[in-house]
mmCIF file of C-alpha atoms in Angstrom:
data_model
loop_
_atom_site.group_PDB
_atom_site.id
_atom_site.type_symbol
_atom_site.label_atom_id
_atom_site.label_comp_id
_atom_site.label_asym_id
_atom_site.label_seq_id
_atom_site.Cartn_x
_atom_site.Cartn_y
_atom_site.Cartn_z
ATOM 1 C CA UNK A 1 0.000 0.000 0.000
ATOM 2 C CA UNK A 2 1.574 3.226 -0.955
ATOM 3 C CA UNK A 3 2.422 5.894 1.783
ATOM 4 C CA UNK A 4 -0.444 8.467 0.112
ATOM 5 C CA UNK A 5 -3.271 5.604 1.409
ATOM 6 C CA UNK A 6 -5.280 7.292 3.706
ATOM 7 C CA UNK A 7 -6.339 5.068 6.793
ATOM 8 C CA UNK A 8 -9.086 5.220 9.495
ATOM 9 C CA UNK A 9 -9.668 9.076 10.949
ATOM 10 C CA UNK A 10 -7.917 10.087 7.759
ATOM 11 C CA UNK A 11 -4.200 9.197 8.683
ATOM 12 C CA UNK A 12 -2.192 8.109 6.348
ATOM 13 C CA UNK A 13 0.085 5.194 6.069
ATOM 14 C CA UNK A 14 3.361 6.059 7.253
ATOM 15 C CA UNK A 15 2.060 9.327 9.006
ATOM 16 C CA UNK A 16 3.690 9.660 12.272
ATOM 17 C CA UNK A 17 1.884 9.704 15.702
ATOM 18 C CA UNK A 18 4.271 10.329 18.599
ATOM 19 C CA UNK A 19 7.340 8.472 17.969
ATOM 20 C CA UNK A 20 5.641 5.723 15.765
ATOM 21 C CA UNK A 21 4.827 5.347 12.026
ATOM 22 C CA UNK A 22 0.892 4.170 11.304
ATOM 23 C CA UNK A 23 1.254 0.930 9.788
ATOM 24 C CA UNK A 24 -2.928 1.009 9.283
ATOM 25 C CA UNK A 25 -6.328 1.645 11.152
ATOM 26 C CA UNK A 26 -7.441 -0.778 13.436
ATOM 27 C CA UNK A 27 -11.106 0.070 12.617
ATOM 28 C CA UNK A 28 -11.090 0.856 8.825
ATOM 29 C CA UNK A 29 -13.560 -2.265 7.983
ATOM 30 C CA UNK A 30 -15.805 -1.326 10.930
ATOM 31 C CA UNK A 31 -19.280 -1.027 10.037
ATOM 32 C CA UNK A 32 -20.586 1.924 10.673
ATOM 33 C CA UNK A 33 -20.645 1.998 14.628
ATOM 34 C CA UNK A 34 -19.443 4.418 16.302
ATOM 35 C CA UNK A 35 -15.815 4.436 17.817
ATOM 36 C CA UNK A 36 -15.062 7.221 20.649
ATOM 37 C CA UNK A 37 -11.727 7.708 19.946
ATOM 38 C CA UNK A 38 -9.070 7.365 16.232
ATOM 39 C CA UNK A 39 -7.073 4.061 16.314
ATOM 40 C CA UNK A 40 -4.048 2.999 14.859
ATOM 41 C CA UNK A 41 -1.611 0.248 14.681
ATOM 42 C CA UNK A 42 1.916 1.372 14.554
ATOM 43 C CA UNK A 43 5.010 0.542 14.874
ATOM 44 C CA UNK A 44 8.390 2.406 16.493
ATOM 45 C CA UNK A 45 11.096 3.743 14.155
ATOM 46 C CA UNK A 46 13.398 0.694 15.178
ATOM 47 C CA UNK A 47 10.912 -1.498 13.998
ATOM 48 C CA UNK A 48 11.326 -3.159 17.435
ATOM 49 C CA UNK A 49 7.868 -2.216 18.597
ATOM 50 C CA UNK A 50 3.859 -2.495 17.845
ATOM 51 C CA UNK A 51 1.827 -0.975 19.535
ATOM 52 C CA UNK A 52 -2.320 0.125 19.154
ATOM 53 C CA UNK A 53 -2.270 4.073 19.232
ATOM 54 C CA UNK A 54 -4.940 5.834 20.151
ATOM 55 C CA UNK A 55 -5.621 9.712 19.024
ATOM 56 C CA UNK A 56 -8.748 12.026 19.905
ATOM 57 C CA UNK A 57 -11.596 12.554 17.386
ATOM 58 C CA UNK A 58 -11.462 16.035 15.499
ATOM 59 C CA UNK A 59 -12.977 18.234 17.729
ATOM 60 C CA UNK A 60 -12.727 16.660 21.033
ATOM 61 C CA UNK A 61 -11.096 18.369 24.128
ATOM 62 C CA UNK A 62 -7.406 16.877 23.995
ATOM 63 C CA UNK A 63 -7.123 17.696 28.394
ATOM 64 C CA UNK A 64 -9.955 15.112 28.952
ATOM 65 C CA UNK A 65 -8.431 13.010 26.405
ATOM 66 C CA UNK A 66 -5.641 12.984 28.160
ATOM 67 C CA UNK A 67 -6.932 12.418 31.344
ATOM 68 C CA UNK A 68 -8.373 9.812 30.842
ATOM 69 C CA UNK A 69 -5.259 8.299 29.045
ATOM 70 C CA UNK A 70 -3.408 8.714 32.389
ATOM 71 C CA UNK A 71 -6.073 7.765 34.471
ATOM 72 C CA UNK A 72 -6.275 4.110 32.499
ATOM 73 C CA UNK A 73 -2.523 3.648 33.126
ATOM 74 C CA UNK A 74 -3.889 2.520 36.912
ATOM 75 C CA UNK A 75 -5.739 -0.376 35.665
ATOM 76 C CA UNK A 76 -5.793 -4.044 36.620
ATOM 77 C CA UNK A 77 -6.717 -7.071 35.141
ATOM 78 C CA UNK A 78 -5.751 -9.414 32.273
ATOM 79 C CA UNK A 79 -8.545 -8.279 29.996
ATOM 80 C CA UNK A 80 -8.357 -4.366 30.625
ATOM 81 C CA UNK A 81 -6.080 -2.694 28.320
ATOM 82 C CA UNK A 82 -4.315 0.703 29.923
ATOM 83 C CA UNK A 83 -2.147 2.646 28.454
ATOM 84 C CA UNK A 84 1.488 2.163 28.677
ATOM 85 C CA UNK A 85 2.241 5.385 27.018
ATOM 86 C CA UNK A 86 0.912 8.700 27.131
ATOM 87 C CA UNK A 87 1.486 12.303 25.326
ATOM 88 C CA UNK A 88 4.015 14.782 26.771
ATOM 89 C CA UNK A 89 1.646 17.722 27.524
ATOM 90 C CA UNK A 90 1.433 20.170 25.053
ATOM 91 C CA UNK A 91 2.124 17.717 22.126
ATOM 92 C CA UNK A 92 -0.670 16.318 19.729
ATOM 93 C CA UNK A 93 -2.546 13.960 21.847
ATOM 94 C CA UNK A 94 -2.364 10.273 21.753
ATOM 95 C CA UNK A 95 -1.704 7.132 23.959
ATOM 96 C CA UNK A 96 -0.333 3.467 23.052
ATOM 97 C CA UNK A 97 -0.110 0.504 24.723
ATOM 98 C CA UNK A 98 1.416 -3.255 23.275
ATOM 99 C CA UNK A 99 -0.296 -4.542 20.485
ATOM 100 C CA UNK A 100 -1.892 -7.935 20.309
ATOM 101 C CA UNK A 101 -3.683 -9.227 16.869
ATOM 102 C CA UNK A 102 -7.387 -8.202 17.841
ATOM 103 C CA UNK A 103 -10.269 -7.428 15.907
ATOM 104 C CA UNK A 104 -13.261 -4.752 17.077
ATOM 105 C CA UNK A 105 -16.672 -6.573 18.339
ATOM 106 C CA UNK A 106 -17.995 -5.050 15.284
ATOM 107 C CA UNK A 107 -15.769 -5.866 12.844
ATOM 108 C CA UNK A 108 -15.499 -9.532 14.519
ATOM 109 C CA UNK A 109 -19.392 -9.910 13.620
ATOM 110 C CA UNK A 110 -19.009 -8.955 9.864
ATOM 111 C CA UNK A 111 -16.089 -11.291 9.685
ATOM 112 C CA UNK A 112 -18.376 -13.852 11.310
ATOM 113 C CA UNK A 113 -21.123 -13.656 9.459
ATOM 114 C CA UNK A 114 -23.407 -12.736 12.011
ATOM 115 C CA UNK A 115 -23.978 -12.272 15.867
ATOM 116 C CA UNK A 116 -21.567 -14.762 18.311
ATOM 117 C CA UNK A 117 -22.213 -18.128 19.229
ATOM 118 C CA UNK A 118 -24.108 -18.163 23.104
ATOM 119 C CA UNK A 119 -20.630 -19.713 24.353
ATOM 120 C CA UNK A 120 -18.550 -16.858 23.162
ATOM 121 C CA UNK A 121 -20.929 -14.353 24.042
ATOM 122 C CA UNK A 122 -21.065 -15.727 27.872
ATOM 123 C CA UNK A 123 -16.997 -15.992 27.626
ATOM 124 C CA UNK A 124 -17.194 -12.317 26.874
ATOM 125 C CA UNK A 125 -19.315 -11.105 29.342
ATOM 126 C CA UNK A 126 -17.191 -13.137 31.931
ATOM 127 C CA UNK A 127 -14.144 -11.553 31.294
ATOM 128 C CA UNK A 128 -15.939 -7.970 30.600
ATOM 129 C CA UNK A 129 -17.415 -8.521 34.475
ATOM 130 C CA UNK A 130 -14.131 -9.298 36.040
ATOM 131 C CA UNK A 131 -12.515 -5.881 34.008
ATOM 132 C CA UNK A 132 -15.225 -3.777 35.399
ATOM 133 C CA UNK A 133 -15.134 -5.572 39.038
ATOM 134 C CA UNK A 134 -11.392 -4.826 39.413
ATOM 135 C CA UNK A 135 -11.871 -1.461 38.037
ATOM 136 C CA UNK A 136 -15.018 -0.237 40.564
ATOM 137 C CA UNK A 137 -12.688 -2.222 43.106
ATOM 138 C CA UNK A 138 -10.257 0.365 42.436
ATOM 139 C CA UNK A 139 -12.456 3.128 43.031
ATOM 140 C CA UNK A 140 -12.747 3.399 38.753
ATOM 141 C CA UNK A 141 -15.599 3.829 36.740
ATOM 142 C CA UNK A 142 -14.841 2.568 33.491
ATOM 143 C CA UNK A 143 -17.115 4.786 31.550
ATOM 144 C CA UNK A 144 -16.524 3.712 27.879
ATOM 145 C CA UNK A 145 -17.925 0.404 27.346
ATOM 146 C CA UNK A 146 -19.613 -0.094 23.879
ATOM 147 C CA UNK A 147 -19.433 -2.504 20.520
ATOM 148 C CA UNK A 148 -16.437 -0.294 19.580
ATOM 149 C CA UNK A 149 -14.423 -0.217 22.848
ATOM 150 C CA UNK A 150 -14.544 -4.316 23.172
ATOM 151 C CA UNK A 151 -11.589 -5.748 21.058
ATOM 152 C CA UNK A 152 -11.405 -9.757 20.826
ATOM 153 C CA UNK A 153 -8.013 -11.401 20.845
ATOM 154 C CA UNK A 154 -7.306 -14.777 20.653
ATOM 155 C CA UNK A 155 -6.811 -14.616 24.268
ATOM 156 C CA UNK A 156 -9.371 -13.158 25.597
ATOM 157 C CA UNK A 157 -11.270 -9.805 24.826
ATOM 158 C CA UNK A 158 -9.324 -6.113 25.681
ATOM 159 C CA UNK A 159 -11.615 -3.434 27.062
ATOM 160 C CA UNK A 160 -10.172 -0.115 25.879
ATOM 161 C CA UNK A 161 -11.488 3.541 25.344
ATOM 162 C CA UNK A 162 -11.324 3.677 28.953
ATOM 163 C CA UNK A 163 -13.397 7.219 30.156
ATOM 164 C CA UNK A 164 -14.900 8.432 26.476
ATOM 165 C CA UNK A 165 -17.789 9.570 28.524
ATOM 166 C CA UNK A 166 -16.174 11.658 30.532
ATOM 167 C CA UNK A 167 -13.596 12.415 27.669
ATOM 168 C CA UNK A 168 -16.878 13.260 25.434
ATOM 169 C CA UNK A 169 -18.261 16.233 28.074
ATOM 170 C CA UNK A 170 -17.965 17.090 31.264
ATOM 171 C CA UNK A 171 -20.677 15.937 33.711
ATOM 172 C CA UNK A 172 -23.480 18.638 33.774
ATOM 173 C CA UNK A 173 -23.858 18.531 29.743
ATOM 174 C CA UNK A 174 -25.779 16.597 27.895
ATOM 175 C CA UNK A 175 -23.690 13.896 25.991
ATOM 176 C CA UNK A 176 -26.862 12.234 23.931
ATOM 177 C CA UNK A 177 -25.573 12.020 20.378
ATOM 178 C CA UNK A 178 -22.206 13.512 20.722
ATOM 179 C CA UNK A 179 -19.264 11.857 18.423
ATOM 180 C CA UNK A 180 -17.938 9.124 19.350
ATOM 181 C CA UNK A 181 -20.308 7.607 21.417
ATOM 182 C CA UNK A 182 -22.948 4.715 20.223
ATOM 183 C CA UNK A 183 -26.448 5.729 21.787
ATOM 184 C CA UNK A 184 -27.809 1.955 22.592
ATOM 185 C CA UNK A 185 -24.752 1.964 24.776
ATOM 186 C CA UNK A 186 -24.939 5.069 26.678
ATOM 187 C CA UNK A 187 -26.871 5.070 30.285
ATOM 188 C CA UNK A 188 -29.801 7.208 30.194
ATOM 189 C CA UNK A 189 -28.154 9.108 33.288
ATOM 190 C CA UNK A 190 -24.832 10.001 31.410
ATOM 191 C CA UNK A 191 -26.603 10.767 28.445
ATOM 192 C CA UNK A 192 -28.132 13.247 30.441
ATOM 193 C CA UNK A 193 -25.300 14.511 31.835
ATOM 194 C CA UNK A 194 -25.025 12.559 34.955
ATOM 195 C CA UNK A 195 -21.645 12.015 36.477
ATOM 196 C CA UNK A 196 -20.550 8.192 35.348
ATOM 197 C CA UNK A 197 -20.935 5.583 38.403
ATOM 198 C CA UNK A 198 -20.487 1.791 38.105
ATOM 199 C CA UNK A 199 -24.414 1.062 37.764
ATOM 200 C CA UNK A 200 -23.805 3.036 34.296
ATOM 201 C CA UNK A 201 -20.506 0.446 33.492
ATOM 202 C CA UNK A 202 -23.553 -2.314 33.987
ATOM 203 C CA UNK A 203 -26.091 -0.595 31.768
ATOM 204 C CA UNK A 204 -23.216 -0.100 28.548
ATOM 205 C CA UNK A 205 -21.969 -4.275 29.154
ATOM 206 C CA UNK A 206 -25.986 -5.117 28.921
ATOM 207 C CA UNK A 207 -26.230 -3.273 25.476
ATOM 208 C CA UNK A 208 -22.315 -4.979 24.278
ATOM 209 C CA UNK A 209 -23.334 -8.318 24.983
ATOM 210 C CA UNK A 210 -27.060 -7.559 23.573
ATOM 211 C CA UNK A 211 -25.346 -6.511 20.436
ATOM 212 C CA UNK A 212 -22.334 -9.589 20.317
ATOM 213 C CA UNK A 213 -25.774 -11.924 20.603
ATOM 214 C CA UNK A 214 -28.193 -10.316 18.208
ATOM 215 C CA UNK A 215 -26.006 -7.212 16.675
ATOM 216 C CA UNK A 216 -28.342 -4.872 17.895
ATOM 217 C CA UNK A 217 -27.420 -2.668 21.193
ATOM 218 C CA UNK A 218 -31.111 -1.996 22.419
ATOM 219 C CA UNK A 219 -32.996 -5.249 20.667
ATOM 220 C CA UNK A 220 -36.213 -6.551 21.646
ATOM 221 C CA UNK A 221 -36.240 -9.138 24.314
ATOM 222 C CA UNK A 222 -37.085 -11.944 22.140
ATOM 223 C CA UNK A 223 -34.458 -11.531 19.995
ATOM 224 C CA UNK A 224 -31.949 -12.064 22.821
ATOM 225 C CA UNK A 225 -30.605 -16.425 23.499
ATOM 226 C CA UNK A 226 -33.060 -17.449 26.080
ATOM 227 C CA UNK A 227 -30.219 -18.515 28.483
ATOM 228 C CA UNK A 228 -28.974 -14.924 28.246
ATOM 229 C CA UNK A 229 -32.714 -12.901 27.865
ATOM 230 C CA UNK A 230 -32.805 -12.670 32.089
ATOM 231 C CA UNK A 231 -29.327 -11.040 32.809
ATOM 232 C CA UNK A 232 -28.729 -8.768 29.878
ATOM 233 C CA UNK A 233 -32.402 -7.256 30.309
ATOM 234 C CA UNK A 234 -31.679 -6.522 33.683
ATOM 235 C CA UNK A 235 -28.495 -5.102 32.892
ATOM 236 C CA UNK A 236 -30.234 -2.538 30.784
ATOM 237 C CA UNK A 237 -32.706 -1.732 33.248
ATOM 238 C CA UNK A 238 -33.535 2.596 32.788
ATOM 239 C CA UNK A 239 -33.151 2.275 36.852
ATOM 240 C CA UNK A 240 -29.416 2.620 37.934
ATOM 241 C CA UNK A 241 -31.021 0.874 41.350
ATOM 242 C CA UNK A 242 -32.107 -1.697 39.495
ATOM 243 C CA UNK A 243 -29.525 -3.357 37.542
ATOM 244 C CA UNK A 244 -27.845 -5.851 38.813
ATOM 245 C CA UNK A 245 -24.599 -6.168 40.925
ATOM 246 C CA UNK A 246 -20.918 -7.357 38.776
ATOM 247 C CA UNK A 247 -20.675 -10.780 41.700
ATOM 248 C CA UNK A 248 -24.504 -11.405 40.083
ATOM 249 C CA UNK A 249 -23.699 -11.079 36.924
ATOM 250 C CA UNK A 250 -20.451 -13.234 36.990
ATOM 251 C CA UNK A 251 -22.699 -16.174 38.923
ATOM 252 C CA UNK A 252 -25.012 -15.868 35.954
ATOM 253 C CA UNK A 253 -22.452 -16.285 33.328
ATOM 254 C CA UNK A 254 -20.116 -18.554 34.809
ATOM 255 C CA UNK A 255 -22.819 -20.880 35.888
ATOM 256 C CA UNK A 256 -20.496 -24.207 36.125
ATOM 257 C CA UNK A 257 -18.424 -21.996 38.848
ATOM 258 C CA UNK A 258 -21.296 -19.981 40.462
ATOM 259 C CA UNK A 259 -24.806 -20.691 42.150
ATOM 260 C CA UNK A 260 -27.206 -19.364 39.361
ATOM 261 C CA UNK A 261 -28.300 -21.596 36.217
ATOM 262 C CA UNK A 262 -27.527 -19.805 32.687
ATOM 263 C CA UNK A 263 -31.644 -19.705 32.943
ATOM 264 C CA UNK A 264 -32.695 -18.015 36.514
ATOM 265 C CA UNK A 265 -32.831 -14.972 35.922
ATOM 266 C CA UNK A 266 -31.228 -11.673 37.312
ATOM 267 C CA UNK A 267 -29.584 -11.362 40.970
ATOM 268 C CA UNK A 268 -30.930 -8.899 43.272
ATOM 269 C CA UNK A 269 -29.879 -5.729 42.431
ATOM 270 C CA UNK A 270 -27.873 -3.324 44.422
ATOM 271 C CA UNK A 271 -29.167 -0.719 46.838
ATOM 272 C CA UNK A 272 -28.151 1.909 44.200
ATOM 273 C CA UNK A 273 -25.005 3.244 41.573
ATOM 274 C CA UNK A 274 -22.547 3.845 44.766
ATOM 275 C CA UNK A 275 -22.790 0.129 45.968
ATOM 276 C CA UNK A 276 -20.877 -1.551 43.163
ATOM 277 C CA UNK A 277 -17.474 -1.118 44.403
ATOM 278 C CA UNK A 278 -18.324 -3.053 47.931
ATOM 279 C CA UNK A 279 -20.105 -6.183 45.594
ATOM 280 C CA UNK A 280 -16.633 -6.174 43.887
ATOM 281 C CA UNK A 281 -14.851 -6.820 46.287
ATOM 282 C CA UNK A 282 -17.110 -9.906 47.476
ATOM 283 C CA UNK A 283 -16.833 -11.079 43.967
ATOM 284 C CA UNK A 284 -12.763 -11.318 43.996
ATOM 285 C CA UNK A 285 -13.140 -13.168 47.555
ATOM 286 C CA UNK A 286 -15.583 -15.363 46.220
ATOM 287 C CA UNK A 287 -14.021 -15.937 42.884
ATOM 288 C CA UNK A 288 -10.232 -16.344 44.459
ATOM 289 C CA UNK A 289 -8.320 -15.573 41.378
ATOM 290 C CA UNK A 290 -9.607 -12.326 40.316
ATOM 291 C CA UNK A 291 -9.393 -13.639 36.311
ATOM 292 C CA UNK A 292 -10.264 -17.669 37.155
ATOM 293 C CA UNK A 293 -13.628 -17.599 36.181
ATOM 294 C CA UNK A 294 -13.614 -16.131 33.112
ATOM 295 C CA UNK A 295 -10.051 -17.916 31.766
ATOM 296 C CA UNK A 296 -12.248 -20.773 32.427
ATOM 297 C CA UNK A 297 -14.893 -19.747 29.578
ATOM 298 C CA UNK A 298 -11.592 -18.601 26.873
ATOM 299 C CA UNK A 299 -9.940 -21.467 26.066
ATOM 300 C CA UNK A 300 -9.329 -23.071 22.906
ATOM 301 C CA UNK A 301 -12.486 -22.885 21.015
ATOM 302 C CA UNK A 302 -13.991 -19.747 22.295
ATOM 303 C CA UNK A 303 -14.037 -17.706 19.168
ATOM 304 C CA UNK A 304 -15.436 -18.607 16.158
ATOM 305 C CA UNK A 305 -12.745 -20.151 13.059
ATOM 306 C CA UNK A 306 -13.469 -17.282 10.858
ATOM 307 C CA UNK A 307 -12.355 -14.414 13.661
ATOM 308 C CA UNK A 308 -9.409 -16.503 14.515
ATOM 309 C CA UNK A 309 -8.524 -16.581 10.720
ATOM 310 C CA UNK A 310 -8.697 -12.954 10.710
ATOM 311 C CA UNK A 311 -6.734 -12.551 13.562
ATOM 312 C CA UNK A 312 -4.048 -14.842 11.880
ATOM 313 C CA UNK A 313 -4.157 -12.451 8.424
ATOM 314 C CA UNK A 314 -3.670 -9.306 10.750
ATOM 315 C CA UNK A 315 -0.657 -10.816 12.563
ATOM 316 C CA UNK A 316 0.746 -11.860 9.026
ATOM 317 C CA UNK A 317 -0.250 -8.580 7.420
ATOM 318 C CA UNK A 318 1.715 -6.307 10.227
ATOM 319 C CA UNK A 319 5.483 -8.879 10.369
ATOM 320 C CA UNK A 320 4.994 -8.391 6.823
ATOM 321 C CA UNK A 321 4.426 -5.020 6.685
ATOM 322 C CA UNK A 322 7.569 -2.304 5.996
ATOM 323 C CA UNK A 323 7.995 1.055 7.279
ATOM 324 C CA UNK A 324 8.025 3.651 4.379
ATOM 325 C CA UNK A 325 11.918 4.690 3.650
ATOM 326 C CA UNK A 326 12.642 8.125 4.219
ATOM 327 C CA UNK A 327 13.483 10.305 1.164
ATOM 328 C CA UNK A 328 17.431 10.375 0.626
ATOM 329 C CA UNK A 329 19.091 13.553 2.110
ATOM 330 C CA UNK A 330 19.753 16.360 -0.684
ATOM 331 C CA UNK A 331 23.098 17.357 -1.461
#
């Protein structure tokens, strides 16, 4: 592909972003949904590194951008994804962190053909749970979950675009329809202009898995797989108080490991938004290892042949791929 090749958010390849050359877009073949923030794959002058960059939309405020950037450099967990490097202040915004082959949610569902199989879908939400359990354990609010923000590795998922709610406006103003930011997925109270709280985290992981099941965000409850219907509705419940708590949610997933059958409906939901952080912490005591239940759900087998044949293309594409040569020096 020649240098002049424009690539997702209009970069071109072999633009530079910080101290590394875009190699491509990560969501160029995305289909249409909305993505809160540019991303790149790039690579370091050296060659020695790849890494996933990511760079404001046009328009957005590059201080909460940042922010947020530095903020996510705090979290834990094997499926969260924070970044490892952030802007020097004053420069053009971006962040990085190490790249691993990984595909959108929405561009894994046009590779597949379709919405995920139940069993990847409840592998998902597993290890989605456990990322927003250590987070709220950590005081965090992720505050960015959508389609867009879930990327699926062969691994395991990556939950990245951490704060593009609170990078999108500050609380106070409404944020319905802004750039960047897929409706289905947005909490009624944020979209309002309410200050993000873990109940809202809940509310955006409801509409994910609703769309990796059906590819629909806000579908009707029919269209949802009957072992699933109880636990995403409630998850997408208009009532913060309502929805229910992450140590719930990972019973009803993980049912070989947990109390709850894939079919018995929600848990009791928490006494309100603020109470998510003290259920956290019962669900690390109760699931020991803070990632067991969910590595339980992504082994072999968990994604579809088709996504892990993309994923194999990508990682041949990028060792394959050269850095544009500079221009010789004039004498």
């Amino acid at each position: 592909m020649p240098a002049s090749v424009a690539g997702a958010g209009g970069r071109a390849r072999g633009s530079a972003i910080g101290p590394y050359t875009v190699l491509r877009g990560l969501d160029d073949e995305a289909p249409g949904i909305p993505v809160p923030e540019r991303r790149f794959i790039g690579r370091s002058a050296d060659g020695d590194r790849t890494v996933l960059i990511g760079a404001p939309l046009p328009g957005a405020d590059p201080g909460r951008f940042l922010a947020e950037a530095e903020t996510s450099r705090y979290l834990l967990g094997p499926w969260s994804s924070p970044a490892a490097e952030v802007a020097t202040p004053g420069d053009a915004p971006w962040h990085a962190r190490p790249y691993v082959p990984a595909l959108p949610l929405p561009v894994a569902l046009a590779v597949h053909g379709g919405p995920l199989p139940e069993g990847t879908v409840r592998a998902l939400g597993a290890a989605l749970v456990e990322t927003l359990v250590i987070g709220h354990g950590q005081g965090l609010a992720h505050a960015g979950v959508s389609p867009a923000a879930v990327l699926l590795a062969a691994d395991g998922p990556r939950l990245t675009c951490f704060g593009a709610v609170r990078a999108a406006a500050g609380d106070g103003t409404p944020r319905s329809g802004l750039p960047g930011l897929e409706s289905g997925s947005l909490p009624p109270e944020q979209a309002a202009g309410g200050p993000p709280q873990p109940a809202g985290d809940v509310y955006a992981l409801g509409a994910t898995l609703a769309y990796a099941a059906t590819g629909y965000t806000v579908p009707e409850r029919n269209e949802l797989p009957a072992a699933l219907r109880s636990v995403v509705t409630a998850c997408l419940s208009r009532d913060p108080a309502a929805r229910p708590h992450p140590a719930g949610l990972l019973d009803a997933l993980c049912p070989a490991a947990g109390t709850r059958a894939p079919d018995a409906g929600p848990p009791a939901p928490e006494a309100g938004p603020a109470a998510a952080a003290p259920h956290s912490a019962t669900a690390l005591d109760t699931a020991g290892d803070p990632a067991g239940r969910a590595a339980a759900l992504l082994g072999p087998g968990w994604l579809p042949g088709r996504i892990i044949a993309a994923l194999a293309r990508q990682s041949a594409e990028l060792l394959a791929a050269a850095l544009p040569v500079p221009p010789a020096p004039q004498d």
